[in-house]
Amino acid sequence: MTTIRDLETPALLVDLDRLEANLARTADYCAEHGLRLRPHAKTHKTPDIGRMQLDRGAAGLTVAKVGEAEVMAASGAPDMLVAYPVLGESKWRRLLEVAQRTALTVALDNAPAARGLSRHAAAGGVAIGILVEADVGMGRCGLAPGGGLVDLAREIAGMPGLRLDGLMFYPGHVNLAAPGGEAAFEKIGRDLERIYDDFRRAGLPLNTVSGGSTPTLFHSHRLPGLTEIRPGTYVFNDCMQVAMGACEWAQCAASVMTTVVSTPREGAAIVDGGSKTFSSDPARPAGSGLYGRVTDDPAAGFYKMSEEHGFLDVREAETKIRIGDRLRIIPNHICTAVNMHENIYGVRGEAVEKVWKVEGRGKLQ
Ligand SMILES: Cc1ncc(COP(=O)(O)O)c(C=O)c1O
């Protein structure tokens, strides 16, 4: 039996009991509230974990990239949503190939992205579902509620090869633990009602209304008219999710096991993982200001990174940290950290039960 002591570091570990509990909790919530679950695979990027989600009742998977869609098709997903406006001839061609293997839906917010897809879908003899993306406060992609959104939906409804299914939005700006978070969430409900009225008046379909994020996951039933949610981070969770009140430390399934490679000064320890292991995502939870949580000794502060070095301030550490010690660190943002790793090691206690290749890592195109 391989144990975590046999692994070289840095190694991305996933506690299988916690992963399974996170999957079950979310599947149960969706079943209880009649919500379809199309989880975002950007977090794990691993077909086997996609399969675990599907086995527990997910209706399909969501991805951002065409390359991720190609990889996740290997999970046997019967249905896939590309929640990103795809542009470019060769990408449309590749998406058509995905659509020939699995039911495909694409979310977009502009006519050029729809027209290109329409041309390829019509020529390939497939129907691709379309969700028009609304901006309900995040200010990223998506059209604000109003005439422009309805006009785009109407135009898409007339395009060959496309089937207008409804609406997508991403509530990525909502942090229910922060001041103003609840108000931002409630405003989404009002925005949605307005969009529904516009769509109904225009005779446009709303068969799918796709929302959801991890921080708002268990509040999704409070939004009117939602048919599905797409949380991604919930599989593993991370320091950001704890800071937003979305989970407890005991629900964080993923950590990076590092080795202390140097203790060059009093109160300092260096581990063998920096920005090329944890990613240089700037997210640092308010209050901690740190790059991750050292689970073996949370009083050791992970305060700085260079590419291959993680700097720990161990002056307050409860244990004596020595060269060769192995320390597990929960990343601030697990999605970008996973993207740095070749393998995920699925562990139960000390035993390494699974070695999963992160097949979707680096699939940027
Ligand atoms: C469009 C879209 N849907 C769903 C998600 C998943 O959200 P979360 O990471 O909060 O689980 C993301 C995350 O970036 C996203 O961009």
PDB file of C-alpha atoms and ligand atoms in Angstrom, residues 40 42-43 62 83 133 140 168-170 211-215 230-234 241 333 335, ligand 1:
ATOM      1  CA  HIS A  40     -18.188  23.519 -12.960  1.00  0.00           C
ATOM      2  CA  LYS A  42     -12.754  24.043 -13.699  1.00  0.00           C
ATOM      3  CA  THR A  43     -11.959  23.284 -10.061  1.00  0.00           C
ATOM      4  CA  THR A  62     -19.791  22.842 -16.945  1.00  0.00           C
ATOM      5  CA  ALA A  83     -20.061  28.775 -19.741  1.00  0.00           C
ATOM      6  CA  GLU A 133     -25.544  35.476 -20.297  1.00  0.00           C
ATOM      7  CA  ARG A 140     -17.659  40.612 -16.081  1.00  0.00           C
ATOM      8  CA  MET A 168     -27.199  32.023 -17.523  1.00  0.00           C
ATOM      9  CA  PHE A 169     -25.774  34.299 -14.847  1.00  0.00           C
ATOM     10  CA  TYR A 170     -22.873  33.987 -12.399  1.00  0.00           C
ATOM     11  CA  GLY A 211     -26.934  30.196 -11.787  1.00  0.00           C
ATOM     12  CA  GLY A 212     -24.933  29.198  -8.779  1.00  0.00           C
ATOM     13  CA  SER A 213     -21.546  29.599  -7.164  1.00  0.00           C
ATOM     14  CA  THR A 214     -19.998  27.963  -4.113  1.00  0.00           C
ATOM     15  CA  PRO A 215     -20.504  30.887  -1.693  1.00  0.00           C
ATOM     16  CA  ARG A 230     -23.056  25.314 -11.432  1.00  0.00           C
ATOM     17  CA  PRO A 231     -20.908  25.423  -8.282  1.00  0.00           C
ATOM     18  CA  GLY A 232     -17.319  24.341  -8.843  1.00  0.00           C
ATOM     19  CA  THR A 233     -15.165  25.014  -5.798  1.00  0.00           C
ATOM     20  CA  TYR A 234     -17.496  23.092  -3.442  1.00  0.00           C
ATOM     21  CA  GLN A 241     -14.602  29.727   0.916  1.00  0.00           C
ATOM     22  CA  HIS A 333      -7.858  29.471  -4.139  1.00  0.00           C
ATOM     23  CA  CYS A 335      -8.971  26.111  -8.612  1.00  0.00           C
TER      24      CYS A 335
HETATM   25  C1  LIG B   1     -19.459  31.017 -15.137  1.00  0.00           C
HETATM   26  C2  LIG B   1     -19.107  30.331 -13.870  1.00  0.00           C
HETATM   27  N1  LIG B   1     -19.978  29.451 -13.333  1.00  0.00           N
HETATM   28  C3  LIG B   1     -19.717  28.789 -12.186  1.00  0.00           C
HETATM   29  C4  LIG B   1     -18.524  28.974 -11.512  1.00  0.00           C
HETATM   30  C5  LIG B   1     -18.253  28.213 -10.230  1.00  0.00           C
HETATM   31  O1  LIG B   1     -18.249  29.059  -9.129  1.00  0.00           O
HETATM   32  P1  LIG B   1     -17.490  28.691  -7.756  1.00  0.00           P
HETATM   33  O2  LIG B   1     -16.039  28.706  -8.063  1.00  0.00           O
HETATM   34  O3  LIG B   1     -17.914  29.743  -6.800  1.00  0.00           O
HETATM   35  O4  LIG B   1     -17.937  27.359  -7.340  1.00  0.00           O
HETATM   36  C6  LIG B   1     -17.594  29.877 -12.032  1.00  0.00           C
HETATM   37  C7  LIG B   1     -16.322  30.126 -11.332  1.00  0.00           C
HETATM   38  O5  LIG B   1     -15.483  30.877 -11.713  1.00  0.00           O
HETATM   39  C8  LIG B   1     -17.885  30.574 -13.231  1.00  0.00           C
HETATM   40  O6  LIG B   1     -17.024  31.442 -13.777  1.00  0.00           O
END
